[in-house]
CSV table of C-alpha atoms in Angstrom, one decimal:
chain,number,residue,atom,x,y,z
A,1,UNK,CA,-5.6,58.3,-68.0
A,2,UNK,CA,-6.5,55.2,-66.0
A,3,UNK,CA,-8.2,55.7,-62.5
A,4,UNK,CA,-8.9,53.1,-59.9
A,5,UNK,CA,-11.5,54.1,-57.3
A,6,UNK,CA,-11.5,52.1,-54.0
A,7,UNK,CA,-14.5,53.5,-52.2
A,8,UNK,CA,-17.0,52.1,-49.7
A,9,UNK,CA,-20.1,53.8,-51.1
A,10,UNK,CA,-20.7,52.4,-54.6
A,11,UNK,CA,-23.3,55.1,-55.5
A,12,UNK,CA,-20.8,57.9,-54.7
A,13,UNK,CA,-18.1,56.0,-56.6
A,14,UNK,CA,-20.3,55.8,-59.7
A,15,UNK,CA,-20.9,59.6,-59.6
A,16,UNK,CA,-17.1,60.1,-59.5
A,17,UNK,CA,-16.7,57.6,-62.3
A,18,UNK,CA,-19.2,59.4,-64.5
A,19,UNK,CA,-17.5,62.7,-64.0
A,20,UNK,CA,-14.1,61.4,-64.8
A,21,UNK,CA,-15.2,59.4,-67.8
A,22,UNK,CA,-16.7,62.6,-69.2
A,23,UNK,CA,-13.2,64.0,-68.9
A,24,UNK,CA,-11.9,61.1,-71.0
A,25,UNK,CA,-10.6,58.8,-68.1
A,26,UNK,CA,-10.8,55.1,-68.0
A,27,UNK,CA,-12.3,54.3,-64.6
A,28,UNK,CA,-12.5,51.1,-62.5
A,29,UNK,CA,-14.3,50.8,-59.2
A,30,UNK,CA,-13.5,48.5,-56.3
A,31,UNK,CA,-15.3,48.5,-52.9
A,32,UNK,CA,-12.7,46.5,-51.0
A,33,UNK,CA,-9.1,47.2,-50.4
A,34,UNK,CA,-8.0,43.7,-49.6
A,35,UNK,CA,-6.6,42.9,-53.0
A,36,UNK,CA,-5.0,46.3,-53.7
A,37,UNK,CA,-1.5,44.9,-53.2
A,38,UNK,CA,-2.2,42.2,-55.7
A,39,UNK,CA,-3.8,44.3,-58.5
A,40,UNK,CA,-2.2,43.1,-61.7
A,41,UNK,CA,-3.5,46.0,-63.8
A,42,UNK,CA,-1.6,49.3,-64.0
A,43,UNK,CA,-3.4,52.5,-63.0
A,44,UNK,CA,-2.2,56.1,-63.3
A,45,UNK,CA,-4.2,57.4,-60.4
A,46,UNK,CA,-5.7,55.7,-57.3
A,47,UNK,CA,-8.5,57.3,-55.3
A,48,UNK,CA,-8.4,55.5,-52.0
A,49,UNK,CA,-10.9,55.9,-49.1
A,50,UNK,CA,-9.8,55.3,-45.5
A,51,UNK,CA,-13.0,53.5,-44.4
A,52,UNK,CA,-13.2,50.2,-46.4
A,53,UNK,CA,-14.8,46.9,-45.6
A,54,UNK,CA,-12.4,44.0,-44.9
A,55,UNK,CA,-9.2,46.1,-44.8
A,56,UNK,CA,-9.0,49.8,-44.0
A,57,UNK,CA,-7.6,52.2,-46.6
A,58,UNK,CA,-4.4,52.9,-44.7
A,59,UNK,CA,-3.6,49.2,-44.6
A,60,UNK,CA,-4.5,48.7,-48.2
A,61,UNK,CA,-2.2,51.6,-49.1
A,62,UNK,CA,0.6,50.0,-47.1
A,63,UNK,CA,0.0,46.7,-49.0
A,64,UNK,CA,0.3,48.5,-52.3
A,65,UNK,CA,3.5,50.1,-51.2
A,66,UNK,CA,4.9,46.8,-49.9
A,67,UNK,CA,4.1,45.2,-53.3
A,68,UNK,CA,6.6,47.7,-55.0
A,69,UNK,CA,4.6,48.1,-58.2
A,70,UNK,CA,6.8,48.8,-61.2
A,71,UNK,CA,4.6,51.6,-62.3
A,72,UNK,CA,3.0,52.9,-59.1
A,73,UNK,CA,0.0,55.2,-59.3
A,74,UNK,CA,-0.4,58.7,-57.9
A,75,UNK,CA,-2.6,58.3,-54.8
A,76,UNK,CA,-5.3,60.6,-53.6
A,77,UNK,CA,-6.2,59.5,-50.0
A,78,UNK,CA,-9.7,60.4,-48.8
A,79,UNK,CA,-9.9,60.5,-45.0
A,80,UNK,CA,-11.4,62.4,-42.0
A,81,UNK,CA,-9.9,65.8,-41.4
A,82,UNK,CA,-7.8,64.6,-38.5
A,83,UNK,CA,-5.7,62.4,-40.9
A,84,UNK,CA,-4.9,65.2,-43.3
A,85,UNK,CA,-2.0,66.7,-41.4
A,86,UNK,CA,0.0,63.5,-41.2
A,87,UNK,CA,-0.7,61.9,-44.5
A,88,UNK,CA,0.7,58.4,-45.4
A,89,UNK,CA,4.1,58.4,-47.1
A,90,UNK,CA,2.6,56.8,-50.2
A,91,UNK,CA,-0.2,59.5,-50.6
A,92,UNK,CA,0.4,62.3,-53.1
A,93,UNK,CA,-2.5,64.2,-51.5
A,94,UNK,CA,-4.9,63.7,-48.6
A,95,UNK,CA,-8.3,65.2,-48.8
A,96,UNK,CA,-11.3,65.4,-46.5
A,97,UNK,CA,-13.5,62.4,-47.4
A,98,UNK,CA,-16.6,64.7,-47.1
A,99,UNK,CA,-15.4,67.1,-49.8
A,100,UNK,CA,-17.8,67.7,-52.7
A,101,UNK,CA,-17.2,65.4,-55.7
A,102,UNK,CA,-16.4,68.3,-58.2
A,103,UNK,CA,-13.5,69.3,-55.9
A,104,UNK,CA,-12.4,65.7,-55.7
A,105,UNK,CA,-12.4,65.3,-59.5
A,106,UNK,CA,-10.3,68.5,-59.8
A,107,UNK,CA,-7.7,67.1,-57.4
A,108,UNK,CA,-7.5,63.9,-59.3
A,109,UNK,CA,-6.7,65.9,-62.5
A,110,UNK,CA,-4.1,67.9,-60.7
A,111,UNK,CA,-2.2,65.0,-59.1
A,112,UNK,CA,-2.4,63.2,-62.5
A,113,UNK,CA,0.1,65.8,-63.8
A,114,UNK,CA,2.7,65.0,-61.2
A,115,UNK,CA,5.8,63.7,-63.0
A,116,UNK,CA,6.7,61.2,-60.2
A,117,UNK,CA,4.2,59.6,-57.8
A,118,UNK,CA,4.9,60.0,-54.1
A,119,UNK,CA,5.0,56.2,-53.8
A,120,UNK,CA,7.8,56.0,-56.3
A,121,UNK,CA,9.8,58.8,-54.7
A,122,UNK,CA,9.3,57.8,-51.1
A,123,UNK,CA,12.5,56.6,-49.3
A,124,UNK,CA,11.5,56.8,-45.7
A,125,UNK,CA,8.6,56.5,-43.3
A,126,UNK,CA,9.3,59.2,-40.7
A,127,UNK,CA,6.5,58.1,-38.3
A,128,UNK,CA,7.5,54.5,-38.6
A,129,UNK,CA,11.1,55.3,-37.8
A,130,UNK,CA,10.0,57.4,-34.8
A,131,UNK,CA,7.9,54.5,-33.5
A,132,UNK,CA,10.7,52.1,-33.8
A,133,UNK,CA,13.0,54.5,-31.9
A,134,UNK,CA,10.3,54.8,-29.2
A,135,UNK,CA,10.0,51.1,-28.9
A,136,UNK,CA,13.7,50.7,-28.7
A,137,UNK,CA,13.9,53.3,-25.9
A,138,UNK,CA,11.4,51.1,-23.9
A,139,UNK,CA,13.5,47.9,-24.7
A,140,UNK,CA,10.7,46.2,-26.7
A,141,UNK,CA,12.3,43.0,-27.9
A,142,UNK,CA,12.6,42.7,-31.7
A,143,UNK,CA,11.8,39.0,-31.6
A,144,UNK,CA,8.4,39.5,-29.9
A,145,UNK,CA,5.4,39.5,-32.2
A,146,UNK,CA,3.8,42.1,-29.9
A,147,UNK,CA,6.4,44.7,-31.0
A,148,UNK,CA,5.4,44.4,-34.6
A,149,UNK,CA,1.7,44.6,-33.6
A,150,UNK,CA,2.4,47.6,-31.4
A,151,UNK,CA,4.2,49.4,-34.2
A,152,UNK,CA,1.4,48.7,-36.7
A,153,UNK,CA,-1.3,49.9,-34.3
A,154,UNK,CA,0.6,53.1,-33.4
A,155,UNK,CA,1.1,54.0,-37.1
A,156,UNK,CA,-2.7,54.1,-37.3
A,157,UNK,CA,-3.5,55.7,-33.9
A,158,UNK,CA,-1.0,58.5,-33.9
A,159,UNK,CA,-2.3,60.5,-36.9
A,160,UNK,CA,-5.9,60.6,-35.7
A,161,UNK,CA,-7.8,60.9,-32.5
A,162,UNK,CA,-10.6,59.1,-34.2
A,163,UNK,CA,-8.6,55.9,-34.4
A,164,UNK,CA,-8.0,56.1,-30.7
A,165,UNK,CA,-11.7,56.3,-30.1
A,166,UNK,CA,-12.5,53.1,-32.0
A,167,UNK,CA,-13.2,49.9,-30.2
A,168,UNK,CA,-9.8,48.3,-29.7
A,169,UNK,CA,-11.2,45.0,-31.0
A,170,UNK,CA,-11.8,46.6,-34.4
A,171,UNK,CA,-8.1,47.7,-34.5
A,172,UNK,CA,-7.0,44.2,-33.4
A,173,UNK,CA,-9.1,42.7,-36.3
A,174,UNK,CA,-7.5,45.0,-38.9
A,175,UNK,CA,-4.0,44.3,-37.5
A,176,UNK,CA,-4.8,40.6,-37.6
A,177,UNK,CA,-5.8,40.8,-41.3
A,178,UNK,CA,-2.6,42.6,-42.1
A,179,UNK,CA,-0.4,39.9,-40.4
A,180,UNK,CA,-2.5,36.9,-41.3
A,181,UNK,CA,-3.4,36.0,-37.8
A,182,UNK,CA,-6.3,36.4,-35.3
A,183,UNK,CA,-7.5,39.4,-33.3
A,184,UNK,CA,-7.1,37.3,-30.1
A,185,UNK,CA,-3.5,36.5,-31.0
A,186,UNK,CA,-2.8,40.2,-31.6
A,187,UNK,CA,-4.3,41.1,-28.2
A,188,UNK,CA,-2.4,38.4,-26.4
A,189,UNK,CA,1.0,39.0,-28.0
A,190,UNK,CA,0.7,42.8,-27.4
A,191,UNK,CA,-0.3,42.2,-23.7
A,192,UNK,CA,2.7,39.8,-23.3
A,193,UNK,CA,5.1,42.3,-24.9
A,194,UNK,CA,3.8,45.2,-22.8
A,195,UNK,CA,4.1,43.1,-19.6
A,196,UNK,CA,7.7,42.1,-20.6
A,197,UNK,CA,8.6,45.7,-21.1
A,198,UNK,CA,7.2,46.9,-17.8
A,199,UNK,CA,8.8,44.1,-15.8
A,200,UNK,CA,12.2,43.8,-17.6
A,201,UNK,CA,12.5,46.8,-19.9
A,202,UNK,CA,14.3,50.1,-19.6
A,203,UNK,CA,13.2,51.8,-16.4
A,204,UNK,CA,14.4,55.2,-17.5
A,205,UNK,CA,12.4,55.0,-20.7
A,206,UNK,CA,9.3,53.8,-18.8
A,207,UNK,CA,9.5,56.6,-16.3
A,208,UNK,CA,10.3,59.1,-19.0
A,209,UNK,CA,7.3,58.3,-21.2
A,210,UNK,CA,4.7,56.8,-18.8
A,211,UNK,CA,5.5,58.2,-15.3
A,212,UNK,CA,2.6,58.0,-13.0
A,213,UNK,CA,0.2,56.6,-15.6
A,214,UNK,CA,1.2,53.0,-14.7
A,215,UNK,CA,-1.4,51.3,-12.4
A,216,UNK,CA,0.4,50.7,-9.1
A,217,UNK,CA,-1.6,47.5,-8.5
A,218,UNK,CA,-1.0,45.9,-11.9
A,219,UNK,CA,2.5,47.3,-12.4
A,220,UNK,CA,1.8,47.8,-16.0
A,221,UNK,CA,-0.7,49.6,-18.2
A,222,UNK,CA,-3.5,47.8,-20.1
A,223,UNK,CA,-3.1,47.5,-23.9
A,224,UNK,CA,-5.3,50.5,-24.5
A,225,UNK,CA,-3.6,52.6,-21.9
A,226,UNK,CA,-0.2,51.8,-23.4
A,227,UNK,CA,-1.3,52.6,-26.9
A,228,UNK,CA,-3.0,55.8,-26.0
A,229,UNK,CA,-0.1,57.1,-23.9
A,230,UNK,CA,2.5,56.0,-26.5
A,231,UNK,CA,0.5,57.7,-29.2
A,232,UNK,CA,0.4,60.9,-27.2
A,233,UNK,CA,4.1,60.9,-26.7
A,234,UNK,CA,4.7,60.3,-30.4
A,235,UNK,CA,2.4,63.2,-31.3
A,236,UNK,CA,4.5,65.4,-29.0
A,237,UNK,CA,7.6,64.2,-30.7
A,238,UNK,CA,6.2,64.9,-34.1
A,239,UNK,CA,5.3,68.5,-33.0
A,240,UNK,CA,8.8,68.9,-31.5
A,241,UNK,CA,10.4,67.8,-34.7
A,242,UNK,CA,8.7,70.6,-36.6
A,243,UNK,CA,9.8,73.1,-34.0
A,244,UNK,CA,13.2,74.9,-34.5
A,245,UNK,CA,13.7,75.0,-30.7
A,246,UNK,CA,13.2,71.3,-29.8
A,247,UNK,CA,13.8,67.9,-31.1
A,248,UNK,CA,13.3,66.0,-27.8
A,249,UNK,CA,10.4,63.7,-27.2
A,250,UNK,CA,8.1,64.9,-24.4
A,251,UNK,CA,9.2,63.7,-21.1
A,252,UNK,CA,6.2,63.7,-18.8
A,253,UNK,CA,2.7,62.1,-19.3
A,254,UNK,CA,-0.3,64.3,-19.8
A,255,UNK,CA,-4.0,63.9,-20.7
A,256,UNK,CA,-4.8,62.7,-24.2
A,257,UNK,CA,-5.0,65.4,-26.9
A,258,UNK,CA,-6.1,65.6,-30.5
A,259,UNK,CA,-3.7,66.0,-33.3
């Protein structure tokens, strides 16, 4: 069984490597997720950490999925507890990144027995679809780069309150790496797209999702305010989708909550 470990702490990765090699696995370690979508070798299992230098683990997993590998690996995604409820579509299992290594190794052996990796079976991205619907309801123009950046950022902010607490600049930088541009361009394009929506977009959608949260002096929210309020509305919608009594997105703004 071949295992690829993409882990920021090399010492911890080596401990995992030693344990899995004792079980007869062939193990490779990488500390950076930037080349994950271009890995030429085939691996049976991928252990991927969220917090990676250069490109975060979620983006690295997305790059792997976008590469459509012929023999995709089973993926164990290690992340803070807040991410575990809404795991990425390509992850077979999401585990608390702080779990002890013996438990981590047991999980690797369990998911290795799955007949079909989640990445191979995945047909849809429910959160991504929901985000696109949300942006359509606000009349975000498809041709604007800011829409693509907004969707990318929301896919990372919605599953975790931790992402929302990060400096927005760091999120811009990760987004810029994913799209091959600059953080300044991401910020500018998003700001222009938000301004366009709140001056020319769907007034019913704006009132429905943002209500009194819009600054009356500016006439539009800041990038952060837009992303945080949009993420909250999407969290409400995800909760409603799991409820047998409701499938509607929440209609009135409220204070930010944790997922």
